[in-house]
CSV table of C-alpha atoms and ligand atoms in Angstrom, one decimal:
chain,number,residue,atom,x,y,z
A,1,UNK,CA,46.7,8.0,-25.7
A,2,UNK,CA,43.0,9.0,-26.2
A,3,UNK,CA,41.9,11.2,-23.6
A,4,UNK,CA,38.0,11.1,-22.8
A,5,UNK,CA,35.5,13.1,-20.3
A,6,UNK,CA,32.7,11.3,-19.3
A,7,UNK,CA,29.3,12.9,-18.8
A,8,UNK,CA,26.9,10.7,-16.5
A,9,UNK,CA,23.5,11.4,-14.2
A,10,UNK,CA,23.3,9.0,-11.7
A,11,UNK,CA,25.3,5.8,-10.1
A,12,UNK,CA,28.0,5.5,-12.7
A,13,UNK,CA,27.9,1.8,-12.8
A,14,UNK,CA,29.7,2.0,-17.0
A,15,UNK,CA,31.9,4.7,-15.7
A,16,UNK,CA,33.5,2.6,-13.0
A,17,UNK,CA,34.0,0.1,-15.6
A,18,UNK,CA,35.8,2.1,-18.2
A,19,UNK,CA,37.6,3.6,-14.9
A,20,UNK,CA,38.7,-0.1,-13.9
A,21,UNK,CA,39.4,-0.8,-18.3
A,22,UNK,CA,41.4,2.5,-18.3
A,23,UNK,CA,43.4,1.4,-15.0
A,24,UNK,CA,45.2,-1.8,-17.3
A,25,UNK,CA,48.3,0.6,-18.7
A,26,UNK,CA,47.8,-1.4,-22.0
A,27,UNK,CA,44.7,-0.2,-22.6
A,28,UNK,CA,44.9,2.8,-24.8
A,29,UNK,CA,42.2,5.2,-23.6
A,30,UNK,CA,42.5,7.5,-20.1
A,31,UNK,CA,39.4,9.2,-18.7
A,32,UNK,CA,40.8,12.7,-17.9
A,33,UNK,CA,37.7,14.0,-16.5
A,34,UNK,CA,34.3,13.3,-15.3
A,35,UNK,CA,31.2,15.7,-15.5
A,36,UNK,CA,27.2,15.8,-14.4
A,37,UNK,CA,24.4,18.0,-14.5
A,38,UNK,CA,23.5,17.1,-11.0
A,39,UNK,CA,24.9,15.9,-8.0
A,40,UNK,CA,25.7,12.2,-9.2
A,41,UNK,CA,26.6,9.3,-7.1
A,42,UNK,CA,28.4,8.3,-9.8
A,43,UNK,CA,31.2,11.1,-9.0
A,44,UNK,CA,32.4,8.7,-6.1
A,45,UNK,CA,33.7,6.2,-8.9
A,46,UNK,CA,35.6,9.5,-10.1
A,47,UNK,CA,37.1,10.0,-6.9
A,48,UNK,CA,38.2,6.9,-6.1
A,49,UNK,CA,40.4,6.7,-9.1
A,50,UNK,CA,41.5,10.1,-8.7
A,51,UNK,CA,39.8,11.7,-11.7
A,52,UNK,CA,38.7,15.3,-11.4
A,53,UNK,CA,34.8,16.0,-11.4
A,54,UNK,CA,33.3,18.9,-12.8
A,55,UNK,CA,29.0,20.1,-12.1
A,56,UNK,CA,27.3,21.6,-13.8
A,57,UNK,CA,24.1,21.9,-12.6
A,58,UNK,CA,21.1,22.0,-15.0
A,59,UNK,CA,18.6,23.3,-12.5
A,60,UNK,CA,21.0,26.5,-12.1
A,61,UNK,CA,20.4,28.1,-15.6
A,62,UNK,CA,17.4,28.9,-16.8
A,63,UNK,CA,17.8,27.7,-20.5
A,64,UNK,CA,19.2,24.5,-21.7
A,65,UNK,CA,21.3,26.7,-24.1
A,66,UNK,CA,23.0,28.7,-21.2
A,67,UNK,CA,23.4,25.2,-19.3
A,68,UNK,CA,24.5,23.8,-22.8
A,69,UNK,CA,27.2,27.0,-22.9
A,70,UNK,CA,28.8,26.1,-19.4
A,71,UNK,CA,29.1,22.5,-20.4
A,72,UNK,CA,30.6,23.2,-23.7
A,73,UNK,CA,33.0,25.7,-21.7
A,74,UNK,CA,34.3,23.1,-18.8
A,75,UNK,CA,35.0,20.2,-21.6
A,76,UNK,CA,36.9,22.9,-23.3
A,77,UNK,CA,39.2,23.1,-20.4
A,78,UNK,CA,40.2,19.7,-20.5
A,79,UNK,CA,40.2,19.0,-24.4
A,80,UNK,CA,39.0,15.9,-24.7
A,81,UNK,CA,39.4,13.2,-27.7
A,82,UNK,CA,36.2,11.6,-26.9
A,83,UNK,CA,33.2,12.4,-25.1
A,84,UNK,CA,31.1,9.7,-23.6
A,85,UNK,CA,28.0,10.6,-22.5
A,86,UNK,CA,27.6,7.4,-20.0
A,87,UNK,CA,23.4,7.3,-18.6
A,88,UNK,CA,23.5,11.3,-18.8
A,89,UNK,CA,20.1,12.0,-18.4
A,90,UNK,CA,19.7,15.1,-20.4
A,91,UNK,CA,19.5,16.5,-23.9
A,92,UNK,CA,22.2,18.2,-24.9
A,93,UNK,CA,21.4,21.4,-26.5
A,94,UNK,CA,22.4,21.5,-30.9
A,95,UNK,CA,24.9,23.9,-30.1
A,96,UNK,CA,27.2,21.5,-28.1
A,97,UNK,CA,26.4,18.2,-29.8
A,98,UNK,CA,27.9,20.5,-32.8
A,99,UNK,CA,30.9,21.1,-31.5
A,100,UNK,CA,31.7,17.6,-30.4
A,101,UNK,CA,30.2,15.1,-32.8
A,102,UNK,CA,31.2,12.7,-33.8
A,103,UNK,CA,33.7,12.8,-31.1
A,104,UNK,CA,30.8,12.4,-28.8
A,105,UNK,CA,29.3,9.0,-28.1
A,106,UNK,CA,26.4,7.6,-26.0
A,107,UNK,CA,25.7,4.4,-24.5
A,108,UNK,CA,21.8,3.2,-24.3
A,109,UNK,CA,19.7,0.4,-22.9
A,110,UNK,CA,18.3,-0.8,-26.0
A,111,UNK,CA,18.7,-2.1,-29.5
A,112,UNK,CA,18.6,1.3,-31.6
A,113,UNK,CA,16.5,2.2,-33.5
A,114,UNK,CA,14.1,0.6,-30.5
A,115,UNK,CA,13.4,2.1,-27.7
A,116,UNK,CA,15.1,5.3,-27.9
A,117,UNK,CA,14.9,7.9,-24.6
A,118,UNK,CA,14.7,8.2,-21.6
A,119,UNK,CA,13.2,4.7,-20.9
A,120,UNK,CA,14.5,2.2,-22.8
A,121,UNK,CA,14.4,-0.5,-20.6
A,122,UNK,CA,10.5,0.2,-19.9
A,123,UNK,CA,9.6,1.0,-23.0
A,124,UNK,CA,11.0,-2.4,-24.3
A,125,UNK,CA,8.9,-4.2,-21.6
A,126,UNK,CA,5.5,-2.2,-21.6
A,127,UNK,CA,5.6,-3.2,-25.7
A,128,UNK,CA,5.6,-7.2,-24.7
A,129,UNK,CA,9.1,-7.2,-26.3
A,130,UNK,CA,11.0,-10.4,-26.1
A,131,UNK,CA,14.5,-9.2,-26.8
A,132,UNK,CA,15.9,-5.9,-26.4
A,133,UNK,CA,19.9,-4.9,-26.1
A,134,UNK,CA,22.5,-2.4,-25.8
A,135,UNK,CA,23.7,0.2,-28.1
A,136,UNK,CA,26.6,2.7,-27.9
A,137,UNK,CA,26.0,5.3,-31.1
A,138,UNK,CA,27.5,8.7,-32.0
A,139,UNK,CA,25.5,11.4,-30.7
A,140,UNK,CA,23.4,13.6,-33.2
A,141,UNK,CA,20.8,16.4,-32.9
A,142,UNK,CA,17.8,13.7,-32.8
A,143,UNK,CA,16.8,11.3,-29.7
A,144,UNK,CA,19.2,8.7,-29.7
A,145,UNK,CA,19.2,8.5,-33.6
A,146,UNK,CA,22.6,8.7,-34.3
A,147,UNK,CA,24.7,6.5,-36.0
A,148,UNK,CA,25.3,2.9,-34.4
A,149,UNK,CA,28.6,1.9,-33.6
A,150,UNK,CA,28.0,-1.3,-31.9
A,151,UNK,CA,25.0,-3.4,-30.2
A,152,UNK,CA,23.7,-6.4,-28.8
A,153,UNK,CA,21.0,-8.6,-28.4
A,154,UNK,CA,19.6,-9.3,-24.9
A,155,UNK,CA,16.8,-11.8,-24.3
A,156,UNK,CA,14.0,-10.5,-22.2
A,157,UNK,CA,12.8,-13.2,-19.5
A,158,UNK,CA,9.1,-13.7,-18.8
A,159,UNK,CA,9.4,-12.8,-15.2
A,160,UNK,CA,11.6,-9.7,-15.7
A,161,UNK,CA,11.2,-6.4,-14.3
A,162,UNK,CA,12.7,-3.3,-15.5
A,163,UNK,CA,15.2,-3.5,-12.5
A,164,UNK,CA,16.6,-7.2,-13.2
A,165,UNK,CA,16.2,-6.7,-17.1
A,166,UNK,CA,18.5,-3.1,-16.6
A,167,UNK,CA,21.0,-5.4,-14.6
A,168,UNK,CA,21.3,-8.0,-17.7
A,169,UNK,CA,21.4,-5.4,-20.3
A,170,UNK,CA,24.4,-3.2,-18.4
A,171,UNK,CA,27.6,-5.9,-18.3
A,172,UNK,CA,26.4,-5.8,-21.8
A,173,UNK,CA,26.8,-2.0,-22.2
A,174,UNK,CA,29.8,-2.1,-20.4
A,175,UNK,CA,31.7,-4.3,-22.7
A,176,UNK,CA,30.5,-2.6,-25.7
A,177,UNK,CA,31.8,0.6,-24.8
A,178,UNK,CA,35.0,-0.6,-23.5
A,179,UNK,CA,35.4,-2.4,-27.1
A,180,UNK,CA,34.2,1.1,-28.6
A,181,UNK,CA,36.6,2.8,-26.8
A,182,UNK,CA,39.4,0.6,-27.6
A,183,UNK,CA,38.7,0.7,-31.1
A,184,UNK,CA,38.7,4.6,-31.6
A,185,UNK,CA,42.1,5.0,-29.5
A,186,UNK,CA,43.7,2.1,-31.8
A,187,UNK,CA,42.4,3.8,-34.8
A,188,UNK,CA,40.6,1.2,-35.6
A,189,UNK,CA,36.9,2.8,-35.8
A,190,UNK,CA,37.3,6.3,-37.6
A,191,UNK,CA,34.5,8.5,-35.8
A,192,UNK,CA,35.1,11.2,-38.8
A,193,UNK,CA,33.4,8.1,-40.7
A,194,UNK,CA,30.2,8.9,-38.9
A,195,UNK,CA,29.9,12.7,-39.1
A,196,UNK,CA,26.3,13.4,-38.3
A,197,UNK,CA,26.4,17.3,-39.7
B,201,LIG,C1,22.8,3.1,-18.6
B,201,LIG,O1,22.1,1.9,-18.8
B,201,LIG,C2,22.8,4.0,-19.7
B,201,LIG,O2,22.8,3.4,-21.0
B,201,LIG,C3,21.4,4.7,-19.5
B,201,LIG,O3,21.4,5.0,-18.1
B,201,LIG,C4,22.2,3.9,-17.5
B,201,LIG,C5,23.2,4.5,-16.6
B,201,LIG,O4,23.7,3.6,-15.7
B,201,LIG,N1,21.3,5.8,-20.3
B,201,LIG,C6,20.2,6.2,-20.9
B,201,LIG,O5,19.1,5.5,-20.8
B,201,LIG,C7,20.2,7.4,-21.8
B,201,LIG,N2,19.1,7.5,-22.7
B,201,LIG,P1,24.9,3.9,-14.8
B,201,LIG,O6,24.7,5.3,-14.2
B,201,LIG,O7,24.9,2.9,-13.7
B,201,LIG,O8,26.1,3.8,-15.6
């Protein structure tokens, strides 16, 4: 059974869902832990499955390194297959991405190599673009530039806004990650294939 943390900012939404995939007892994956860098609504998902939560607040340290140490410290305790870093809104620091990757993956709100950041649903529509996607990649030391393990194609609509274009391009993440996960617990996608050092 692959264990997994989950690192997330903010409502969780693709947490719950790997929560609700990792509830079937066929599927091969169990999220052991879930962790943020700030008070997240997204630990309620957590708790309602019964996972434990770990914080660890960004604004408490005064470097990203020393926030970056604590972080690498807590997964440690829980020794994780897989990391997912699911809408965590922060860089992670080189010395953390180093220990984990490529056993540390991300999912983003855009086709990769578009759009990478913070923004990626914005970006895509501030540049007139008329498709954008979903991408779940291994994490490296760049923004987002890590090596693409799967993605999508999502049609932009004249009328969207980043709000109801974000809520088209999520089911999307969702299912990739689920399918990403799925593959790396069956063996079937070798993350060593992907080493980013
Ligand atoms: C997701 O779309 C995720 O890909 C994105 O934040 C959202 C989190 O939603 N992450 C990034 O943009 C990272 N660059 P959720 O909290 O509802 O799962």
């Amino acid at each position: 059974m692959l264990t997994v943390a989950v690192l997330i900012s903010g409502t969780g939404s693709n947490l719950r869902a790997l929560l609700e995939a990792a509830a079937d007892p066929g599927f091969p994956a169990r999220v052991v832990v879930v962790g943020a860098d700030r008070q997240a609504d997204g630990f309620a998902h957590a708790e309602a499955f019964g996972i434990p939560t770990f914080l660890v607040p960004f604004r408490d340290f005064e470097t990203r390194e020393h926030w970056g140490e604590e972080l690498d410290r807590q997964l440690r305790v829980w020794k994780p297959d897989l990391i997912v870093l699911s809408g965590l809104m922060r860089l992670l620091p080189a010395s953390v991405v180093d220990a984990w990757s490529p056993r540390l993956i991300n999912t983003h709100p855009a086709y990769l190599p578009e759009f990478p950041g913070a923004h990626g649903v914005r970006d895509a529509l501030a540049a007139g673009a008329t498709r954008t996607g979903a991408s779940v990649i291994v994490v490296d030391n760049g923004v987002d530039s890590g090596p693409i393990l799967a993605q999508e194609r999502v049609e932009v609509l004249p009328d969207d806004t980043e709000h109801t274009l974000h809520e088209r391009i999520k089911p999307v993440e969702r299912r990739l990650l689920i399918d990403v996960v799925r593959a790396i617990a069956r063996g079937e996608l070798e993350l060593t294939a992907f080493s980013t050092s």
